[in-house]
Coordinates of C-alpha atoms in Angstrom, one line a residue:
M20 CA 0.0 0.0 0.0
D21 CA 2.1 2.7 1.2
S22 CA 5.0 3.7 0.9
V23 CA 8.3 3.7 -1.2
D24 CA 10.5 5.3 1.3
R25 CA 9.2 8.9 1.3
R26 CA 12.4 10.6 2.3
S27 CA 14.9 12.3 -0.1
F28 CA 18.3 11.2 1.2
L29 CA 19.7 13.9 -1.1
A30 CA 18.8 16.3 1.6
T31 CA 21.0 14.6 4.2
T32 CA 24.7 14.0 4.5
G33 CA 25.8 11.3 2.2
G34 CA 22.4 11.1 0.5
A35 CA 23.7 11.4 -3.0
L36 CA 26.1 8.5 -2.4
A37 CA 23.3 6.4 -0.9
A38 CA 21.0 7.1 -3.8
G39 CA 23.8 6.2 -6.3
V40 CA 24.4 2.9 -4.5
A41 CA 20.7 2.1 -4.7
M42 CA 20.7 2.9 -8.4
N43 CA 23.5 0.5 -9.0
T44 CA 21.7 -2.2 -6.9
L45 CA 18.5 -1.8 -8.9
G46 CA 20.5 -2.1 -12.1
A47 CA 22.2 -5.3 -10.9
H48 CA 18.9 -6.6 -9.8
A49 CA 17.4 -6.1 -13.3
A50 CA 20.3 -7.9 -14.9
W51 CA 20.0 -10.7 -12.3
A52 CA 16.3 -11.3 -13.2
E53 CA 16.8 -10.7 -16.9
A54 CA 19.4 -13.4 -17.1
G55 CA 16.7 -15.9 -15.9
R56 CA 18.4 -16.6 -12.6
S57 CA 16.5 -19.1 -10.4
D58 CA 19.1 -19.7 -7.7
F59 CA 17.2 -17.8 -4.9
H60 CA 18.7 -19.0 -1.6
P61 CA 17.3 -16.7 1.1
G62 CA 19.9 -17.6 3.7
Q63 CA 23.0 -17.3 1.6
V64 CA 22.9 -13.6 0.9
G65 CA 21.9 -10.5 2.9
Y66 CA 22.2 -11.2 6.6
G67 CA 21.9 -15.0 6.7
E68 CA 19.2 -17.4 7.9
L69 CA 16.1 -16.1 9.5
R70 CA 14.8 -17.3 12.8
R71 CA 11.6 -16.8 14.7
T72 CA 12.3 -13.9 17.1
K73 CA 10.5 -12.6 20.2
S74 CA 9.7 -9.0 20.6
R75 CA 11.9 -7.4 23.3
N76 CA 9.0 -5.6 24.9
T77 CA 6.1 -8.0 24.6
G78 CA 7.8 -11.4 24.4
E79 CA 5.6 -12.5 21.5
E80 CA 7.0 -14.3 18.4
L81 CA 5.7 -12.0 15.7
L82 CA 8.6 -11.7 13.2
A83 CA 11.4 -13.9 11.8
L84 CA 14.6 -11.9 11.5
P85 CA 18.3 -12.6 10.9
E86 CA 20.6 -13.3 13.9
G87 CA 21.6 -10.2 15.7
F88 CA 18.5 -8.2 14.9
T89 CA 15.9 -7.3 17.5
Y90 CA 12.6 -5.5 17.5
I91 CA 10.0 -3.9 19.7
V92 CA 6.3 -3.3 19.1
L93 CA 5.0 0.3 19.0
G94 CA 1.4 1.5 18.7
K95 CA -0.5 -1.7 18.6
T96 CA -4.2 -1.4 17.7
G97 CA -6.2 -0.6 20.9
T98 CA -3.3 0.9 22.9
P99 CA -4.4 4.1 24.6
M100 CA -2.6 7.2 23.1
T101 CA -1.5 10.4 24.8
D102 CA -4.7 12.1 23.6
G103 CA -6.9 9.4 25.2
V104 CA -7.8 7.8 21.8
A105 CA -7.3 4.1 21.3
T106 CA -4.7 3.4 18.6
P107 CA -6.7 2.9 15.4
I108 CA -6.7 -0.2 13.2
A109 CA -5.1 -0.6 9.7
H110 CA -1.5 0.7 10.1
D111 CA -0.3 1.6 6.6
G112 CA 2.0 4.2 4.9
M113 CA 4.4 6.0 7.1
A114 CA 7.4 8.4 7.2
A115 CA 10.2 9.1 9.7
F116 CA 11.2 12.7 10.5
P117 CA 13.8 14.1 12.9
G118 CA 12.2 14.4 16.4
T119 CA 11.8 17.4 18.5
R120 CA 14.7 16.4 20.7
R121 CA 18.1 14.8 20.1
D122 CA 17.9 11.0 19.6
T123 CA 14.2 11.0 18.9
V124 CA 12.3 10.4 15.7
R125 CA 8.8 11.5 14.7
L126 CA 6.6 9.0 12.8
I127 CA 3.5 10.0 10.9
R128 CA 1.4 6.9 10.2
N129 CA -1.6 6.3 7.9
H130 CA -4.6 4.2 8.9
E131 CA -6.4 2.6 6.0
V132 CA -9.7 2.1 7.9
R133 CA -12.3 0.6 5.6
T134 CA -15.3 0.4 7.9
T135 CA -18.8 1.8 7.2
P136 CA -19.5 5.6 7.5
G137 CA -19.3 6.7 11.1
S138 CA -18.4 3.3 12.5
P139 CA -16.7 3.4 15.9
T140 CA -14.6 0.3 15.3
G141 CA -11.0 1.2 15.3
R142 CA -11.6 4.6 13.9
V143 CA -9.4 7.7 13.8
Y144 CA -11.5 10.3 15.6
V145 CA -11.1 13.3 17.9
E146 CA -14.3 14.9 19.2
G147 CA -14.7 18.5 18.3
S148 CA -11.8 18.6 15.8
E149 CA -12.0 20.2 12.3
R150 CA -12.9 17.2 10.1
Y151 CA -13.6 17.2 6.3
D152 CA -16.2 14.5 6.6
E153 CA -18.0 14.1 9.9
L154 CA -18.5 10.4 9.1
G155 CA -14.9 9.8 8.2
V156 CA -13.2 6.9 10.0
A157 CA -9.6 7.1 8.8
G158 CA -6.7 9.5 9.0
T159 CA -3.2 9.7 10.6
T160 CA -1.5 9.3 13.9
T161 CA 1.9 10.8 15.0
L162 CA 4.4 9.1 17.3
E163 CA 7.4 10.6 19.0
V164 CA 9.9 7.8 19.8
D165 CA 13.1 7.7 21.8
L166 CA 15.6 5.9 19.6
R167 CA 17.8 4.8 22.5
S168 CA 15.2 3.3 24.7
G169 CA 12.4 2.6 22.2
E170 CA 10.0 4.4 24.5
V171 CA 7.0 6.1 22.8
L172 CA 7.1 9.6 24.3
R173 CA 3.7 10.6 23.0
H174 CA 1.3 9.5 20.3
F175 CA -1.8 11.1 19.1
V176 CA -4.3 11.6 16.2
S177 CA -2.8 14.2 13.8
L178 CA -5.6 14.2 11.1
N179 CA -9.1 12.7 10.9
G180 CA -12.3 13.1 8.9
T181 CA -11.0 11.2 5.9
I182 CA -11.3 7.6 4.6
V183 CA -9.1 4.8 3.4
N184 CA -5.8 6.6 4.1
C185 CA -3.4 4.2 2.3
A186 CA 0.0 5.7 1.6
G187 CA 1.4 9.1 0.8
G188 CA 4.8 10.9 0.8
M189 CA 6.9 13.6 2.4
M190 CA 6.1 17.2 1.6
L191 CA 8.7 19.5 -0.1
H192 CA 11.6 20.2 2.3
Q193 CA 10.2 17.6 4.8
R194 CA 7.6 20.1 6.1
G195 CA 5.1 17.3 6.7
W196 CA 3.3 14.3 5.2
L197 CA 0.9 14.1 2.3
T198 CA -1.7 11.4 3.1
C199 CA -3.7 9.9 0.3
E200 CA -7.2 8.3 0.1
E201 CA -7.3 5.0 -1.9
T202 CA -10.9 5.4 -2.9
T203 CA -13.3 7.5 -4.9
A204 CA -16.3 6.8 -2.6
G205 CA -18.8 9.6 -1.8
P206 CA -22.4 10.4 -0.8
K207 CA -23.8 7.5 -2.9
Q208 CA -21.8 5.1 -0.5
G209 CA -23.1 6.9 2.6
W210 CA -20.4 9.5 3.2
K211 CA -21.2 13.1 3.7
Q212 CA -18.5 14.3 1.3
K213 CA -16.8 13.2 -1.9
H214 CA -13.5 11.3 -1.4
G215 CA -10.4 10.4 -3.4
Y216 CA -8.1 13.2 -2.4
I217 CA -4.7 14.1 -0.9
Y218 CA -4.4 16.0 2.4
E219 CA -1.5 17.8 4.2
V220 CA -0.4 16.7 7.7
P221 CA 2.1 19.4 8.8
L222 CA 5.1 18.2 10.8
D223 CA 4.6 21.0 13.3
G224 CA 1.1 22.1 14.5
P225 CA -0.9 19.0 15.3
Q226 CA -0.9 18.3 19.1
P227 CA -2.6 15.7 21.3
G228 CA -6.3 16.5 21.1
K229 CA -5.7 19.1 18.3
P230 CA -5.3 17.3 15.0
A231 CA -4.7 19.3 11.7
A232 CA -7.7 20.4 9.8
S233 CA -8.4 17.9 7.0
Q234 CA -8.7 20.0 3.8
P235 CA -8.7 18.1 0.5
L236 CA -6.2 19.3 -2.2
K237 CA -8.7 18.8 -5.0
A238 CA -6.5 20.1 -7.9
M239 CA -4.2 17.2 -7.2
G240 CA -6.8 14.8 -8.5
R241 CA -9.7 12.7 -7.4
F242 CA -8.8 9.1 -8.0
S243 CA -7.8 6.0 -6.0
H244 CA -4.5 7.4 -4.7
E245 CA -1.6 5.3 -3.4
A246 CA 1.7 7.2 -2.9
V247 CA 3.5 10.4 -3.8
A248 CA 7.0 11.6 -4.2
V249 CA 8.2 15.2 -4.6
D250 CA 11.0 16.3 -6.9
P251 CA 12.9 18.8 -4.7
R252 CA 14.3 20.6 -7.8
T253 CA 10.9 21.5 -9.3
G254 CA 8.4 20.9 -6.6
Y255 CA 6.5 18.6 -8.9
V256 CA 4.5 15.9 -7.1
Y257 CA 4.4 12.5 -8.7
E258 CA 1.3 10.4 -7.8
T259 CA 0.6 6.7 -8.1
E260 CA -2.9 5.2 -8.7
D261 CA -4.0 1.8 -7.3
D262 CA -7.4 0.8 -8.6
S263 CA -7.6 -3.0 -8.8
G264 CA -8.9 -4.7 -11.8
K265 CA -8.4 -1.9 -14.4
P266 CA -5.6 0.1 -16.0
N267 CA -4.0 2.7 -13.7
G268 CA -2.0 5.8 -14.5
L269 CA 1.1 7.6 -13.2
Y270 CA 0.4 11.3 -12.6
R271 CA 2.3 14.4 -11.9
F272 CA 1.0 17.6 -10.3
R273 CA 2.8 20.9 -11.4
P274 CA 1.8 23.3 -8.5
T275 CA 1.4 27.0 -9.1
D276 CA 3.4 27.5 -5.8
P277 CA 5.4 24.4 -4.7
R278 CA 5.2 25.7 -1.1
N279 CA 1.4 26.1 -1.2
L280 CA -0.2 23.1 -2.9
A281 CA -3.7 24.5 -2.0
A282 CA -3.0 27.3 -4.5
G283 CA -3.7 24.8 -7.3
G284 CA -1.8 23.7 -10.4
V285 CA -1.9 21.3 -13.4
L286 CA -2.5 17.6 -13.2
E287 CA -1.1 15.4 -15.9
M288 CA -0.8 11.7 -16.8
L289 CA 2.3 10.0 -18.2
K290 CA 2.2 9.0 -21.9
I291 CA 4.8 7.1 -23.9
K292 CA 5.8 9.6 -26.7
G293 CA 4.1 8.7 -30.0
R294 CA 2.5 5.5 -28.6
D295 CA -1.2 6.0 -27.6
G296 CA -2.4 3.7 -24.8
Y297 CA 1.0 2.0 -24.4
D298 CA 0.7 -1.0 -22.2
C299 CA 3.5 -1.1 -19.6
R300 CA 1.9 -4.0 -17.7
E301 CA 3.5 -6.8 -19.8
G302 CA 5.8 -7.5 -22.7
Q303 CA 8.4 -5.0 -21.5
K304 CA 12.2 -5.3 -21.7
M305 CA 14.2 -4.3 -18.6
G306 CA 16.6 -1.5 -19.3
A307 CA 14.8 -0.2 -22.4
R308 CA 14.4 3.6 -22.4
L309 CA 10.9 4.8 -23.3
P310 CA 10.6 8.6 -24.2
V311 CA 7.8 10.3 -22.2
E312 CA 5.3 13.1 -22.7
W313 CA 2.6 14.3 -20.4
V314 CA -1.1 14.8 -21.2
R315 CA -3.3 17.2 -19.2
I316 CA -6.2 16.0 -17.0
D317 CA -8.8 18.7 -17.8
D318 CA -11.1 17.9 -14.9
P319 CA -9.0 16.8 -11.9
D320 CA -12.0 16.8 -9.6
P321 CA -14.7 14.9 -11.6
D322 CA -18.2 14.8 -10.4
L323 CA -18.3 11.0 -10.5
E324 CA -21.7 10.9 -8.8
N325 CA -23.2 12.4 -11.9
G326 CA -21.4 10.4 -14.6
A327 CA -18.3 12.6 -15.2
K328 CA -15.2 10.8 -16.7
T329 CA -12.7 9.7 -14.1
C330 CA -9.2 11.1 -14.1
T331 CA -8.0 7.7 -15.5
Q332 CA -10.5 7.8 -18.3
Q333 CA -9.5 11.3 -19.2
G334 CA -5.8 10.4 -19.3
L335 CA -6.2 7.2 -21.3
A336 CA -8.5 9.0 -23.8
K337 CA -5.5 11.2 -24.6
G338 CA -3.2 8.2 -25.0
G339 CA -1.9 7.8 -21.4
A340 CA 0.2 4.7 -20.6
K341 CA -1.4 1.8 -18.8
F342 CA 0.0 0.3 -15.5
N343 CA -1.3 -2.2 -13.0
R344 CA -1.7 -1.3 -9.3
L345 CA 0.9 1.4 -8.9
E346 CA 1.9 1.7 -5.3
G347 CA 5.1 2.8 -3.6
C348 CA 6.9 5.9 -4.9
W349 CA 10.3 7.4 -4.0
Y350 CA 12.6 10.2 -5.2
G351 CA 16.3 9.8 -5.3
D352 CA 19.4 10.6 -7.5
G353 CA 17.2 12.8 -9.7
S354 CA 14.7 10.0 -10.5
I355 CA 11.2 8.9 -9.4
F356 CA 11.0 5.1 -8.6
F357 CA 7.6 3.4 -8.3
N358 CA 6.2 -0.1 -8.0
S359 CA 3.6 -1.8 -10.1
T360 CA 2.4 -4.4 -7.6
S361 CA 0.9 -6.8 -10.2
G362 CA 2.7 -5.9 -13.4
G363 CA 4.9 -8.3 -15.3
D364 CA 5.0 -11.4 -17.6
A365 CA 5.3 -14.0 -14.8
K366 CA 1.6 -14.5 -13.8
N367 CA 0.2 -15.1 -10.3
G368 CA -2.8 -17.2 -11.4
D369 CA -5.6 -14.7 -10.6
A370 CA -8.5 -14.3 -13.0
P371 CA -8.2 -11.6 -15.7
G372 CA -9.3 -8.0 -14.9
A373 CA -12.0 -6.0 -16.6
D374 CA -9.9 -5.5 -19.7
G375 CA -8.5 -9.0 -19.9
Y376 CA -5.1 -8.3 -18.3
V377 CA -3.8 -11.1 -16.1
E378 CA -1.8 -10.0 -13.1
G379 CA 1.9 -10.6 -12.6
Y380 CA 4.3 -10.7 -9.6
G381 CA 5.4 -7.1 -9.9
Q382 CA 7.6 -4.5 -11.5
V383 CA 9.8 -1.6 -10.3
W384 CA 10.0 1.4 -12.7
Q385 CA 12.2 4.5 -12.9
Y386 CA 11.1 7.8 -14.3
I387 CA 14.0 10.2 -15.2
P388 CA 12.7 13.8 -15.5
S389 CA 14.3 16.2 -18.1
R390 CA 14.2 19.9 -18.6
R391 CA 14.5 19.4 -22.3
D392 CA 11.6 17.1 -22.9
G393 CA 9.1 14.9 -21.1
G394 CA 11.7 12.6 -19.6
T395 CA 12.4 8.9 -19.9
L396 CA 10.8 5.8 -18.4
V397 CA 12.8 2.6 -17.6
L398 CA 11.7 -0.8 -16.3
V399 CA 14.5 -1.5 -13.8
Y400 CA 13.2 -4.8 -12.4
E401 CA 10.4 -7.4 -13.0
S402 CA 9.9 -10.3 -10.7
P403 CA 10.3 -13.7 -12.3
G404 CA 8.2 -15.5 -9.7
R405 CA 6.8 -15.5 -6.1
K406 CA 10.0 -16.9 -4.4
E407 CA 12.0 -13.9 -5.6
L408 CA 9.4 -11.2 -5.0
D409 CA 5.6 -11.5 -4.7
S410 CA 3.7 -8.3 -5.2
P411 CA 6.0 -5.4 -4.2
D412 CA 4.1 -2.6 -2.4
N413 CA 6.2 -0.1 -0.5
L414 CA 9.9 0.5 -1.6
T415 CA 12.4 1.8 1.0
F416 CA 15.9 3.0 0.4
S417 CA 18.2 3.0 3.5
P418 CA 20.6 5.8 4.2
R419 CA 23.4 3.4 3.2
G420 CA 21.8 2.8 -0.2
G421 CA 20.2 -0.5 0.6
I422 CA 16.8 -1.4 -0.8
V423 CA 13.8 -3.1 0.9
L424 CA 10.6 -4.0 -0.7
C425 CA 7.4 -4.7 1.3
E426 CA 5.3 -7.6 0.0
D427 CA 1.5 -7.4 -0.3
D428 CA 0.7 -10.9 -1.5
A429 CA -2.1 -9.8 -3.9
S430 CA -2.9 -13.2 -5.4
D431 CA -5.9 -15.2 -4.3
A432 CA -4.9 -18.2 -6.5
D433 CA -1.2 -18.7 -5.7
A434 CA -0.7 -19.9 -2.1
D435 CA 2.4 -18.6 -0.5
P436 CA 3.3 -20.6 2.7
H437 CA 6.6 -20.3 4.5
P438 CA 8.4 -22.8 6.8
L439 CA 8.8 -20.2 9.5
A440 CA 5.1 -19.4 9.6
P441 CA 3.3 -22.7 9.8
G442 CA -0.5 -22.5 9.4
L443 CA -0.4 -19.3 7.3
E444 CA -1.3 -19.7 3.6
N445 CA -0.2 -16.3 2.3
V446 CA 2.9 -15.0 4.0
N447 CA 4.3 -11.6 3.5
R448 CA 8.0 -10.7 3.7
L449 CA 10.4 -7.8 3.6
I450 CA 12.7 -8.5 0.7
G451 CA 16.1 -6.9 0.4
L452 CA 18.4 -6.6 -2.6
D453 CA 22.1 -7.2 -2.3
P454 CA 24.6 -5.2 -4.3
G455 CA 24.8 -7.9 -6.9
G456 CA 21.1 -7.7 -7.6
Q457 CA 20.0 -10.9 -5.8
P458 CA 16.9 -10.7 -3.6
F459 CA 17.0 -12.0 -0.1
E460 CA 14.6 -12.3 2.8
F461 CA 15.1 -9.9 5.6
A462 CA 11.9 -10.4 7.6
V463 CA 8.8 -12.6 7.6
N464 CA 5.5 -11.7 9.2
I465 CA 4.8 -14.9 11.2
S466 CA 1.9 -13.5 13.2
D467 CA -0.8 -13.2 10.6
D468 CA -1.2 -12.9 6.8
S469 CA -1.4 -9.1 6.7
E470 CA 1.0 -7.1 4.5
F471 CA 4.0 -5.1 5.5
A472 CA 3.7 -1.4 4.9
G473 CA 5.2 2.0 5.6
A474 CA 8.8 0.9 5.9
C475 CA 11.2 3.8 6.6
F476 CA 14.5 4.4 8.4
S477 CA 15.2 6.8 11.2
P478 CA 17.3 9.8 10.0
D479 CA 20.4 8.4 11.7
G480 CA 19.9 5.0 10.0
S481 CA 19.9 3.0 13.2
T482 CA 16.3 1.8 13.1
M483 CA 13.9 0.6 10.5
F484 CA 10.3 1.2 11.3
V485 CA 7.7 -0.9 9.5
N486 CA 4.0 -1.6 9.9
A487 CA 2.0 -4.8 9.8
L488 CA -1.4 -3.7 8.4
G489 CA -3.7 -5.9 10.5
S490 CA -7.4 -5.8 9.6
T491 CA -8.9 -2.8 7.9
T492 CA -12.4 -3.5 9.2
A493 CA -12.0 -5.2 12.6
L494 CA -9.8 -5.1 15.8
E495 CA -8.2 -8.5 15.0
P496 CA -5.7 -9.1 13.8
P497 CA -4.3 -5.8 15.2
G498 CA -2.1 -3.4 13.3
R499 CA 1.4 -3.0 14.7
T500 CA 4.4 -0.8 14.2
Y501 CA 7.8 -2.4 14.6
A502 CA 11.1 -0.8 15.4
I503 CA 13.9 -3.1 14.1
R504 CA 17.5 -2.6 15.2
G505 CA 20.7 -4.6 14.5
P506 CA 24.0 -4.8 12.6
W507 CA 22.9 -3.1 9.4
R508 CA 26.5 -2.5 8.2
R509 CA 27.1 -6.3 8.3
G510 CA 25.0 -6.5 5.1
P511 CA 23.6 -4.5 2.2
L512 CA 21.0 -2.5 4.1

């Protein structure tokens, strides 16, 4: 769901080097897969064999990790927060910012709550706050964490009155978090307002009991949003779309004022130059460079309740390129990287979608902007099968240039058991890439079959935070946030 890592490491010391290392790793990974390699041995690369590991603060066996790595559980569903609200359900996209004090980190975390309008079950809600939709059940929470002790210093609702907050991305200059609704539901589905928008969650401002006002940025588009990444050179915001069962688009928003997204701008969809309706979902060659142009979305806030054309339909009618389930999105080394969770030629066995496309095991794309023309699109990796990588969702780059992909096992047909998680039919993992391009297992969710999401590293690189989604409609299984520490420099992350 959420999140390529939303941070631009180019803004930190050593960031350009880290992004360059990541670029080389992705290139090696593409070559590894393109050569038809099948020698995937999870314990022989990365950090070695995984073992079932107990949480240091709860004593539960929830994750399998390599030797030397430990974790604690933060913000489990139902845990009372500083503002008196119970931690909501459905932990999803997330970003890590410098904390208010030394050796602290601030996390802003999405909650993809999918309950009915106004339902109290696991909702994100603060009485008397300024909410866009009074019946909204989703939003964001903010956590301040002491990196040394792992103690949660405070945690609270930072935005409410929205629905299905899936992923998002860091705002320009790390001023806050852009949280995205993965839906286009509205009054016809029982809500008081139309949905399908992006909202700002300022880094500074929200306090316990006083969340930020939820104001939709309508010029940025009304569609089933997933993640965003901001190009710090231009302020352009790149947006992925995740609407299952139909073609999706990659969008960019050119703001009138990059520091004030509410001032409006122009929304566009990516098109392969001279190739109307180019299908990026299958039949692609890794490393091939595709010239890009952009087509304008004339009505970014369509009145879907009265039959207006969707943003996707508008873009495709002008020749926009087709993708499948675009999810995580990250900026680094002058490029935008994004995942297509179910793209690719190796198929996962699910039934065809509405237009006959049969889902694959996933792709990773790179868009290279250019001041001279529309830029270039490159397929940097395509999964050859479920053992190597099954349905990449979030994509995280570490400060050292390592790469982690969060799995969201999207197939109903292809069972995905794991020896470390007996009794679970569809197991989700964190997959790392070594410098030679070979994938390796870094973590396995052995607690339940929910996906990993929101992976991000603390600014000092000492801790990786990641969510287990849990249920999006019930209290069980609970959502959890993990803080993982260990000998990172021993391996490629």
